């Protein structure tokens, strides 16, 4: 056996890894006593998080739990998120880089913003937004790709106390319109387009189409990203050019508005069990404390770092761990506009090498793709600047974990597998990299102060080695406060399952994230995936009901059922089972129309991997579609129990169709 093969074999067998001593020595958190200390001192332990921020008014209570599940944190305190992410760093770090942006065309479009540059542009844009009429508490929607004006617009909103609602640029016009309507948002910041693999893409066309179906007036700001490559849309009377607005405000400074800790910082729409996306509300004090503390404790961010998370700011990962957490700590955060394989499959490693990135935080779907492409790509570059690796968004299988550990981290970087959700604001279950032993495939123990459990249907903890449901049995500062204008759905979706909803005692309230999980004898939690009707495609959450309603909207479709099937790179892929109306045939054209229908309603990310035409769907006697069976078929597994089916034969019929 060659040395290398021996090493691989050894690695394949190893199921736990201690943090490298070189990392522990310098870690922000390295005292294992922190777990006990937080336990003894809960909820006051969270003052540690709040103390990482600058407050205009000190809070007088850490947690107000008098009206569960409507918890309030750091009550009475006042602060401004933009001042915490920018102003307070100016004296010491004004000339240091805040945002390092890697854009396209490759090597031409990069831009560097020092903290002072960021301060100036955020102030100017904040003044421009005010001039347009944006007031405190007005929701400003952003529909933008990974360009620096996106975090600038977010921070400008935070400065004037206007909550932002960022809609992922890959979402469709219809998805934009639904979210703007739901939030009563009268302002939009968008751009003319962006580049993908070297080609300009029209974005304003899509934004305009969305605006056409918003039922109220909207003032928009449009960033000119493409210059001469732009598409010829022109700007209407209610559309303003970003550069002109900012130029008009050159040198203007805007006092950061002092916000109550519980005031909304932003809304983020996410998918749930019904077709209607949920507007998750995050607050200024609790959220910002949470993402700052976890960036420091888990990602080990230090001001002198160059931290790289190639996620998209259109999702929660980018909000918490590209923008707010890293900037609150005064570090250099990188933003990447392109795709990981353009111009070549070593693009990520080329960037790490060139900028001496110190952390790399990405989704398992990306790691599986890197693994498929091969170790030759990371091997082309010097990755020794990396100190820590992270994963987020979906379970990572031990093989991908070990590949990442060896070929990217050179066995010298701890890996943090971080479980959390849009709703939790920031990380909840994951190791502390300077303290915890790592077990590939398992996220680890709950963070200090977090009471996450794996329970059975009655809410009782399962034994080590068993599977059950994940619950969080105590509130935490970064938690969502409600669903926008829908307290009832908030209680119903997240609390009703395991709580005594008549009780006003906080101990009777349990948060249910709708994930299945198992726990081992050491208390390490492995999150297995969603137990609701949500699929997780490439680490992105999509509601099956939303996709189904898009499919049913296609002419000729009578009924549709969507499930997630396993996919070796995406994690899960969308499988659609479709019943057509009489007179329509399951032709290739019909299939294309369905795929297009989904892309138009939601976006390319929800594109079905397979469309299976079927005369019937497996249903229970009460008429409910048995999704579990459809999942088994999609995964080509042994079929589960079919005894409760009203129409058992249909399952075999569908299976045959899929195999054809
Ligand atoms: O199912 C869990 C999965 O992603 C869901 C949350 O999705 P979203 O709100 O879009 O946020 C993604 C980025 C935080 C969770 O309910 N998930 C997230 N992290 C992990 C995970 N599953 C397993 N392991 C993880 N580390």
XYZ file of C-alpha atoms and ligand atoms in Angstrom:
686
model
C 0.000 0.000 0.000
C 1.311 3.460 -0.785
C 1.440 5.983 2.045
C -1.491 7.782 0.605
C -3.711 4.717 0.363
C -2.806 3.794 3.910
C -3.768 7.264 5.020
C -7.093 7.065 3.165
C -7.856 3.692 4.743
C -7.055 5.029 8.193
C -9.249 8.069 7.617
C -12.128 5.939 6.353
C -12.184 3.983 9.603
C -11.775 6.864 11.999
C -15.088 8.030 13.427
C -14.011 10.827 15.722
C -11.468 13.614 15.434
C -10.053 15.902 18.087
C -9.568 19.563 17.270
C -5.997 20.228 16.096
C -3.830 21.579 18.955
C -2.652 24.457 16.784
C -6.256 25.563 16.442
C -7.150 25.158 20.115
C -4.226 27.361 21.163
C -5.602 30.356 19.345
C -9.375 29.667 19.468
C -11.795 32.361 20.611
C -13.425 29.746 22.840
C -11.303 26.925 24.219
C -12.592 26.348 27.749
C -14.819 23.239 27.957
C -16.274 24.720 31.154
C -18.421 27.030 29.046
C -21.205 24.416 28.788
C -21.598 24.099 32.542
C -21.135 27.793 33.097
C -23.942 28.683 30.674
C -26.197 26.044 32.191
C -25.699 27.446 35.701
C -26.191 30.952 34.582
C -29.073 30.747 32.098
C -30.523 33.059 30.690
C -28.011 35.655 31.958
C -25.260 33.784 30.076
C -26.584 35.535 26.972
C -25.322 38.840 28.297
C -22.053 37.548 26.889
C -23.568 37.776 23.411
C -25.208 41.154 23.969
C -21.929 42.509 25.381
C -20.276 41.969 22.003
C -22.422 44.853 20.730
C -22.549 48.587 21.384
C -25.859 49.677 22.920
C -27.200 53.229 22.932
C -29.417 52.342 25.878
C -28.514 49.417 28.115
C -31.188 46.691 28.396
C -32.838 46.164 31.746
C -33.905 42.544 31.380
C -32.169 39.689 29.549
C -35.315 37.648 28.880
C -38.961 38.504 29.257
C -40.794 35.170 29.147
C -44.093 36.343 30.588
C -46.067 35.704 27.405
C -44.737 32.553 25.729
C -44.062 31.898 22.895
C -43.792 35.662 22.323
C -40.450 35.963 24.055
C -38.545 39.236 24.256
C -34.805 39.575 24.733
C -32.678 42.407 26.091
C -35.795 44.441 26.767
C -35.446 48.176 27.206
C -32.164 48.142 25.276
C -31.599 50.281 22.200
C -29.049 49.916 19.425
C -28.507 50.252 15.702
C -27.299 47.317 13.597
C -25.560 49.431 10.956
C -23.628 51.382 13.599
C -22.583 48.071 15.157
C -21.452 46.667 11.823
C -19.657 49.799 10.594
C -19.336 52.974 12.677
C -17.809 51.450 15.761
C -14.949 49.954 13.723
C -13.948 53.223 12.036
C -11.418 54.443 14.582
C -9.357 51.290 14.698
C -10.207 49.585 11.434
C -11.417 52.341 9.096
C -8.776 51.524 6.496
C -9.100 47.757 6.823
C -11.163 45.824 4.316
C -14.795 45.225 5.267
C -16.039 43.632 2.037
C -13.838 41.934 -0.548
C -16.033 41.373 -3.579
C -15.067 38.884 -6.286
C -17.199 39.606 -9.320
C -17.352 38.760 -12.984
C -15.844 39.160 -15.563
C -13.159 37.214 -13.761
C -10.276 39.401 -12.529
C -11.851 42.605 -13.840
C -14.850 43.294 -11.659
C -13.442 42.848 -8.152
C -14.067 45.655 -5.670
C -12.697 46.288 -2.209
C -14.610 48.296 0.413
C -12.775 49.412 3.516
C -14.881 50.087 6.590
C -14.650 53.786 5.723
C -15.798 53.194 2.132
C -18.670 51.128 3.439
C -19.553 53.842 5.939
C -19.695 56.479 3.221
C -21.807 54.533 0.751
C -24.196 53.189 3.386
C -24.741 56.733 4.671
C -25.296 58.108 1.205
C -27.741 55.391 0.263
C -29.540 55.709 3.611
C -30.007 59.419 2.868
C -31.245 58.580 -0.634
C -33.780 56.088 0.705
C -35.098 58.709 3.116
C -35.379 61.171 0.285
C -37.463 58.633 -1.624
C -39.841 58.529 1.319
C -38.671 55.450 3.219
C -39.537 55.910 6.887
C -38.855 53.904 10.035
C -40.596 50.493 9.885
C -41.308 50.633 6.128
C -40.348 47.285 4.591
C -37.848 47.655 1.726
C -37.593 44.659 -0.592
C -34.285 43.759 -2.226
C -34.148 41.578 -5.294
C -30.470 41.407 -6.065
C -27.691 38.967 -6.842
C -24.318 38.893 -5.087
C -23.217 42.468 -5.695
C -21.894 44.819 -2.996
C -24.926 47.084 -3.298
C -26.987 44.326 -1.669
C -25.311 44.425 1.777
C -24.964 48.200 1.381
C -28.731 48.497 0.886
C -29.394 46.165 3.837
C -27.165 48.215 6.124
C -28.625 51.491 4.825
C -32.090 50.214 5.754
C -30.859 49.101 9.169
C -29.414 52.589 9.660
C -32.773 54.308 9.209
C -34.788 51.607 10.968
C -36.470 50.262 7.841
C -36.693 46.441 7.861
C -35.427 44.741 4.718
C -36.867 41.742 2.957
C -34.349 40.182 0.580
C -35.763 37.958 -2.151
C -33.260 35.510 -3.695
C -32.382 36.718 -7.222
C -32.965 33.216 -8.619
C -36.610 33.367 -7.595
C -39.211 34.188 -10.221
C -41.139 37.410 -10.895
C -44.193 35.815 -9.330
C -42.304 34.894 -6.162
C -41.093 38.504 -5.893
C -44.621 39.868 -6.287
C -46.092 37.495 -3.665
C -43.475 38.530 -1.119
C -43.881 42.263 -1.802
C -47.643 41.970 -1.477
C -47.419 39.957 1.700
C -45.081 42.488 3.345
C -46.971 45.537 1.980
C -43.598 46.630 0.704
C -43.654 49.879 -1.287
C -39.936 50.040 -2.042
C -37.700 47.807 -4.113
C -33.945 47.844 -4.670
C -32.868 45.772 -7.653
C -30.384 45.837 -10.557
C -30.332 45.648 -14.326
C -28.663 42.259 -14.437
C -25.615 40.228 -13.533
C -23.154 37.772 -15.001
C -23.338 34.000 -15.012
C -20.408 32.082 -16.482
C -19.311 35.169 -18.349
C -22.706 35.998 -19.874
C -24.878 38.945 -18.853
C -28.315 37.964 -17.497
C -31.370 40.199 -17.634
C -32.684 40.739 -14.119
C -34.643 43.980 -14.486
C -36.976 42.339 -17.016
C -37.917 39.821 -14.334
C -38.216 42.502 -11.633
C -40.477 44.590 -13.897
C -42.690 41.609 -14.566
C -42.999 41.082 -10.824
C -43.799 44.758 -10.239
C -46.593 44.548 -12.823
C -48.456 42.151 -10.596
C -47.973 44.027 -7.317
C -51.295 45.680 -6.465
C -49.848 48.902 -4.985
C -47.405 51.592 -6.115
C -43.715 50.845 -5.709
C -40.700 53.159 -5.882
C -37.665 51.247 -7.125
C -33.954 51.825 -7.169
C -31.997 50.109 -9.930
C -28.273 49.409 -9.729
C -26.484 49.581 -13.068
C -24.426 46.419 -12.806
C -23.957 45.603 -16.486
C -22.959 48.964 -17.961
C -22.638 48.563 -21.724
C -23.733 44.927 -21.517
C -27.111 46.049 -20.126
C -30.509 45.225 -21.608
C -32.623 47.963 -23.016
C -35.425 48.399 -20.491
C -35.066 52.065 -19.618
C -36.337 53.342 -16.279
C -39.937 54.362 -15.600
C -40.900 57.447 -13.518
C -40.956 55.410 -10.337
C -37.537 53.861 -11.021
C -34.342 55.598 -9.960
C -30.743 54.983 -10.860
C -28.720 53.922 -7.816
C -25.529 55.774 -8.786
C -27.368 59.027 -9.386
C -29.110 58.838 -6.025
C -25.859 58.092 -4.206
C -23.943 60.802 -6.082
C -26.576 63.374 -5.129
C -25.955 62.513 -1.491
C -22.146 62.584 -1.707
C -20.708 63.148 1.763
C -24.086 63.108 3.537
C -24.087 61.433 6.931
C -27.191 59.944 8.509
C -27.435 59.464 12.248
C -28.168 55.814 12.950
C -31.700 55.522 14.334
C -31.781 54.115 17.833
C -33.904 50.967 17.610
C -35.515 49.062 20.413
C -33.922 45.628 20.885
C -37.220 44.040 19.847
C -37.729 46.208 16.736
C -37.705 44.274 13.473
C -34.359 44.206 11.673
C -35.576 42.174 8.726
C -38.098 39.784 7.291
C -37.093 36.678 5.412
C -39.579 34.559 3.542
C -39.187 30.816 3.734
C -41.123 27.758 2.638
C -43.433 25.806 4.876
C -46.154 23.238 4.771
C -48.721 25.355 2.961
C -48.219 26.971 -0.428
C -47.944 30.420 1.155
C -44.349 31.424 2.093
C -43.831 32.476 5.688
C -42.421 35.892 6.599
C -39.983 35.135 9.410
C -39.439 38.191 11.635
C -36.025 38.836 13.180
C -35.208 41.564 15.661
C -32.367 44.010 16.123
C -31.015 43.110 19.587
C -31.539 39.363 19.852
C -30.659 38.449 16.276
C -27.574 40.623 16.073
C -26.280 39.322 19.419
C -26.866 35.750 18.297
C -25.094 35.938 14.947
C -22.211 37.918 16.424
C -21.698 35.491 19.293
C -21.907 32.397 17.056
C -19.601 33.940 14.414
C -17.060 34.428 17.162
C -17.519 31.150 19.066
C -18.203 28.742 16.189
C -16.605 30.292 13.112
C -13.766 31.640 15.288
C -13.903 34.966 13.453
C -11.299 37.537 14.473
C -10.943 41.081 13.124
C -7.742 40.251 11.224
C -9.340 37.313 9.367
C -10.399 37.056 5.752
C -13.552 35.057 6.109
C -15.069 33.372 3.044
C -18.614 32.040 2.814
C -19.617 31.584 -0.832
C -23.339 31.370 -0.001
C -25.933 33.763 -1.415
C -27.111 36.684 0.690
C -30.622 35.943 -0.610
C -30.790 33.129 1.973
C -30.405 33.283 5.733
C -26.820 31.968 5.691
C -25.715 35.050 3.811
C -27.641 37.422 6.092
C -26.202 35.964 9.280
C -22.760 34.789 8.234
C -21.677 36.981 5.320
C -23.182 40.279 6.417
C -24.253 40.774 10.028
C -22.079 38.424 12.121
C -18.717 39.010 10.405
C -19.191 42.771 10.024
C -20.276 43.171 13.646
C -16.918 41.610 14.546
C -15.031 44.004 12.256
C -13.491 41.331 10.048
C -13.026 41.122 6.267
C -15.935 39.265 4.704
C -15.743 38.038 1.129
C -18.569 38.027 -1.375
C -18.486 35.871 -4.487
C -20.727 36.637 -7.450
C -19.977 33.641 -9.665
C -20.339 29.870 -9.690
C -17.798 27.429 -8.190
C -16.803 25.928 -11.541
C -16.278 29.030 -13.644
C -13.879 29.624 -15.308
C -12.567 26.336 -13.876
C -13.355 23.862 -11.174
C -10.638 25.234 -8.950
C -12.275 28.663 -8.654
C -12.945 28.444 -4.896
C -9.400 27.292 -4.158
C -7.906 29.918 -6.419
C -9.737 32.574 -4.386
C -8.749 31.054 -1.024
C -5.124 31.012 -2.212
C -5.106 34.515 -3.652
C -6.812 36.223 -0.702
C -5.410 33.989 2.063
C -8.876 33.145 3.298
C -8.913 31.936 6.897
C -12.354 30.261 7.094
C -14.449 28.552 4.441
C -18.134 27.944 5.195
C -20.301 26.224 2.595
C -23.095 23.696 2.001
C -22.619 19.913 1.713
C -24.062 20.051 -1.811
C -21.013 22.085 -2.861
C -18.658 19.711 -1.044
C -20.208 16.732 -2.823
C -19.666 18.502 -6.143
C -16.020 19.294 -5.241
C -15.528 15.653 -4.312
C -16.987 14.501 -7.601
C -14.697 16.826 -9.545
C -11.661 15.449 -7.717
C -8.824 16.364 -5.372
C -6.669 17.649 -8.223
C -8.458 21.011 -8.045
C -7.739 21.900 -4.415
C -4.272 20.400 -4.886
C -3.438 23.057 -7.463
C -3.414 25.720 -4.746
C -1.861 26.665 -1.453
C -4.742 26.449 1.028
C -2.587 26.722 4.132
C -4.175 30.061 5.105
C -7.344 28.154 6.070
C -7.857 27.650 9.777
C -11.449 26.403 9.960
C -14.017 24.764 7.676
C -17.762 24.758 8.081
C -20.883 23.240 6.592
C -24.520 24.281 6.723
C -27.914 23.600 5.247
C -28.258 19.816 5.076
C -26.807 16.637 6.473
C -23.274 15.833 5.359
C -22.350 12.195 4.863
C -19.128 11.050 6.581
C -17.394 10.374 3.252
C -17.881 13.958 2.047
C -16.885 15.240 5.508
C -13.607 13.287 5.374
C -12.860 14.413 1.846
C -13.331 18.027 2.930
C -11.206 17.472 6.040
C -8.341 15.943 4.094
C -8.307 17.633 0.716
C -9.359 21.146 1.704
C -8.335 21.329 5.364
C -5.183 19.205 5.055
C -6.253 17.554 8.337
C -5.307 20.747 10.152
C -8.664 22.542 10.241
C -11.602 21.644 12.473
C -14.921 21.289 10.658
C -18.057 22.749 12.213
C -21.242 21.078 10.955
C -23.798 23.699 11.894
C -27.491 22.887 12.241
C -29.843 25.833 12.205
C -32.704 27.378 10.211
C -34.032 30.633 8.831
C -36.217 30.711 11.933
C -33.417 30.205 14.467
C -31.495 33.207 13.079
C -28.157 31.518 13.688
C -26.426 28.301 14.688
C -27.978 26.051 17.332
C -26.478 22.564 17.216
C -22.784 22.328 16.371
C -19.429 21.798 17.992
C -17.238 24.532 19.405
C -14.164 24.124 17.193
C -11.660 24.805 19.968
C -13.356 22.427 22.402
C -15.362 19.642 20.790
C -14.388 16.277 19.400
C -15.812 16.002 15.897
C -17.817 13.043 14.652
C -18.230 13.114 10.870
C -21.895 13.160 9.878
C -23.102 14.458 13.219
C -23.697 18.167 13.866
C -22.634 17.641 17.493
C -24.056 18.798 20.789
C -26.324 21.804 21.166
C -24.347 25.018 21.710
C -23.840 26.092 25.333
C -27.099 27.541 26.651
C -29.168 25.842 23.929
C -31.516 23.109 25.099
C -32.069 20.980 21.991
C -33.350 17.428 22.421
C -34.357 14.429 20.368
C -37.773 13.265 21.533
C -40.483 10.732 20.700
C -44.015 11.640 19.694
C -44.932 12.340 23.330
C -42.091 14.784 23.696
C -39.970 12.493 25.915
C -36.250 12.226 25.157
C -35.295 9.092 23.215
C -32.488 6.815 24.377
C -28.980 7.164 22.945
C -28.788 5.514 19.522
C -32.475 6.176 18.783
C -34.148 8.444 16.248
C -36.954 10.879 16.929
C -37.854 14.523 16.474
C -35.650 17.496 17.189
C -37.041 20.050 19.632
C -35.684 23.180 21.301
C -36.932 23.367 24.872
C -35.799 26.845 25.849
C -35.933 30.187 24.043
C -32.760 31.780 22.629
C -31.996 35.395 21.644
C -31.783 34.781 17.849
C -35.179 33.116 17.596
C -37.842 34.374 15.212
C -40.390 36.455 17.073
C -43.378 35.665 14.895
C -44.482 35.216 11.298
C -45.183 38.603 9.789
C -48.741 39.605 10.645
C -49.613 36.031 11.469
C -49.141 35.197 15.159
C -51.624 32.359 14.872
C -49.662 30.511 12.204
C -46.472 31.122 14.212
C -47.939 29.295 17.219
C -49.514 26.591 15.096
C -46.433 25.795 12.978
C -43.661 25.910 15.531
C -45.127 25.458 18.991
C -48.453 23.659 19.016
C -47.020 20.151 18.455
C -45.124 19.850 21.731
C -46.418 22.706 23.910
C -49.253 23.159 26.337
C -50.634 26.119 24.455
C -52.935 27.122 27.331
C -50.029 27.602 29.690
C -48.301 30.888 30.407
C -45.345 29.070 31.953
C -42.422 29.185 29.582
C -41.369 25.649 30.630
C -44.487 24.284 28.934
C -43.478 25.711 25.576
C -41.334 23.740 23.142
C -40.145 24.850 19.717
C -40.498 22.267 16.947
C -38.200 22.875 13.950
C -39.871 20.079 11.937
C -36.689 18.035 11.576
C -36.086 14.395 12.378
C -32.861 13.538 14.233
C -31.014 10.879 16.188
C -28.814 11.179 19.222
C -25.916 9.029 20.422
C -24.786 8.145 23.932
C -22.500 11.179 24.045
C -25.404 13.485 23.249
C -24.272 14.140 19.670
C -27.176 14.970 17.389
C -27.389 13.882 13.758
C -30.095 15.761 11.922
C -31.833 13.471 9.448
C -33.964 15.955 7.510
C -37.382 17.536 7.339
C -40.472 15.769 8.543
C -42.848 18.278 6.955
C -43.603 18.790 3.278
C -40.412 20.620 2.541
C -37.606 19.453 0.252
C -34.033 20.558 0.661
C -32.506 21.038 -2.793
C -28.812 21.981 -2.762
C -29.243 23.218 0.791
C -32.224 25.391 -0.157
C -35.619 24.896 1.287
C -38.623 24.546 -1.021
C -42.215 23.764 -0.120
C -43.735 20.843 -2.046
C -47.123 22.587 -1.927
C -45.714 25.633 -3.698
C -44.303 23.445 -6.460
C -47.524 21.454 -6.694
C -49.624 24.569 -7.086
C -47.285 25.758 -9.859
C -47.735 22.437 -11.663
C -51.494 22.421 -11.250
C -51.458 25.894 -12.816
C -50.245 24.373 -16.116
C -53.076 23.779 -18.579
C -54.024 20.119 -18.786
C -52.800 19.141 -15.313
C -55.465 17.726 -13.005
C -53.437 16.845 -9.928
C -49.834 16.766 -8.820
C -47.774 15.441 -5.928
C -44.190 16.504 -5.324
C -41.651 14.737 -3.136
C -37.915 14.876 -2.577
C -35.830 12.027 -4.011
C -32.198 11.424 -3.099
C -29.653 13.054 -5.388
C -25.918 12.539 -5.152
C -24.977 16.214 -5.499
C -28.119 18.212 -4.690
C -28.927 16.108 -1.613
C -32.556 16.025 -2.614
C -34.144 16.640 -6.001
C -37.731 17.441 -6.913
C -39.801 14.493 -8.198
C -43.222 15.380 -9.576
C -46.030 12.875 -10.079
C -48.676 14.305 -12.364
C -52.195 13.292 -13.352
C -53.368 14.879 -16.597
C -56.893 15.869 -17.534
C -58.671 13.795 -20.139
C -57.587 14.720 -23.621
C -53.992 15.531 -22.608
C -51.040 13.189 -23.124
C -47.830 12.804 -21.196
C -45.671 14.002 -24.065
C -42.226 15.541 -23.943
C -43.859 18.915 -24.652
C -46.168 18.521 -21.672
C -43.172 17.680 -19.516
C -41.386 20.819 -20.700
C -44.442 22.962 -20.002
C -44.571 21.637 -16.466
C -40.876 22.333 -15.898
C -41.316 25.837 -17.300
C -44.406 26.364 -15.152
C -42.361 25.618 -12.039
C -39.493 27.851 -13.149
C -41.896 30.720 -13.819
C -43.708 30.391 -10.521
C -40.730 29.800 -8.251
C -37.437 29.766 -10.110
C -34.976 27.338 -11.734
C -33.921 25.986 -8.343
C -37.290 24.219 -7.998
C -37.018 22.604 -11.445
C -38.273 18.997 -11.254
C -35.575 16.385 -11.820
C -38.251 13.982 -13.038
C -41.878 14.365 -14.085
C -43.790 11.095 -13.898
C -47.206 10.940 -15.559
C -49.540 8.626 -13.749
C -53.256 7.820 -13.945
C -53.633 7.908 -10.142
C -51.777 8.821 -6.962
C -51.501 6.565 -3.937
C -54.068 7.793 -1.421
C -55.255 6.777 2.006
C -58.872 5.909 2.490
C -59.461 9.448 3.696
C -58.056 10.790 0.429
C -54.645 12.013 1.632
C -51.758 11.498 -0.774
C -49.217 9.034 0.643
C -46.061 11.008 -0.020
C -43.911 8.555 1.856
C -44.634 5.910 -0.776
C -43.856 8.312 -3.564
C -40.544 9.073 -1.834
C -39.794 5.358 -1.662
C -40.502 5.077 -5.371
C -38.323 8.104 -6.150
C -35.500 6.526 -4.152
C -36.176 3.087 -5.574
C -36.489 1.653 -2.100
C -38.517 -1.145 -0.599
C -42.050 0.150 -0.318
C -43.320 1.034 3.121
C -46.662 -0.108 4.457
C -49.316 0.003 1.714
C -52.098 -1.592 3.734
C -53.917 1.662 4.411
C -54.046 2.540 0.734
C -57.343 2.958 -1.013
C -55.704 2.103 -4.344
C -52.723 -0.218 -3.694
C -52.186 -1.265 -7.319
C -51.338 2.239 -8.386
C -48.016 2.110 -6.563
C -46.688 -0.688 -8.745
C -48.006 1.111 -11.836
C -46.111 4.260 -10.916
C -42.985 2.313 -10.107
C -43.058 0.700 -13.551
C -43.523 4.114 -15.177
C -40.516 5.495 -13.293
C -38.342 2.562 -14.282
C -39.328 2.940 -17.937
O -33.626 20.409 7.690
C -32.675 21.265 8.279
C -31.621 21.626 7.253
O -32.034 22.842 6.673
C -33.265 23.287 7.272
C -33.274 24.789 7.362
O -33.297 25.351 6.094
P -33.177 26.919 5.915
O -34.158 27.599 6.798
O -33.274 27.198 4.459
O -31.751 27.295 6.438
C -30.627 26.750 5.829
C -29.392 27.429 6.387
C -29.307 27.443 7.852
C -33.274 22.613 8.605
O -34.580 22.531 9.135
N -30.283 21.802 7.864
C -29.655 22.966 8.112
N -28.414 22.743 8.611
C -28.257 21.405 8.696
C -29.456 20.794 8.227
N -29.609 19.458 8.222
C -28.585 18.703 8.676
N -27.416 19.204 9.120
C -27.203 20.544 9.145
N -26.029 21.022 9.558
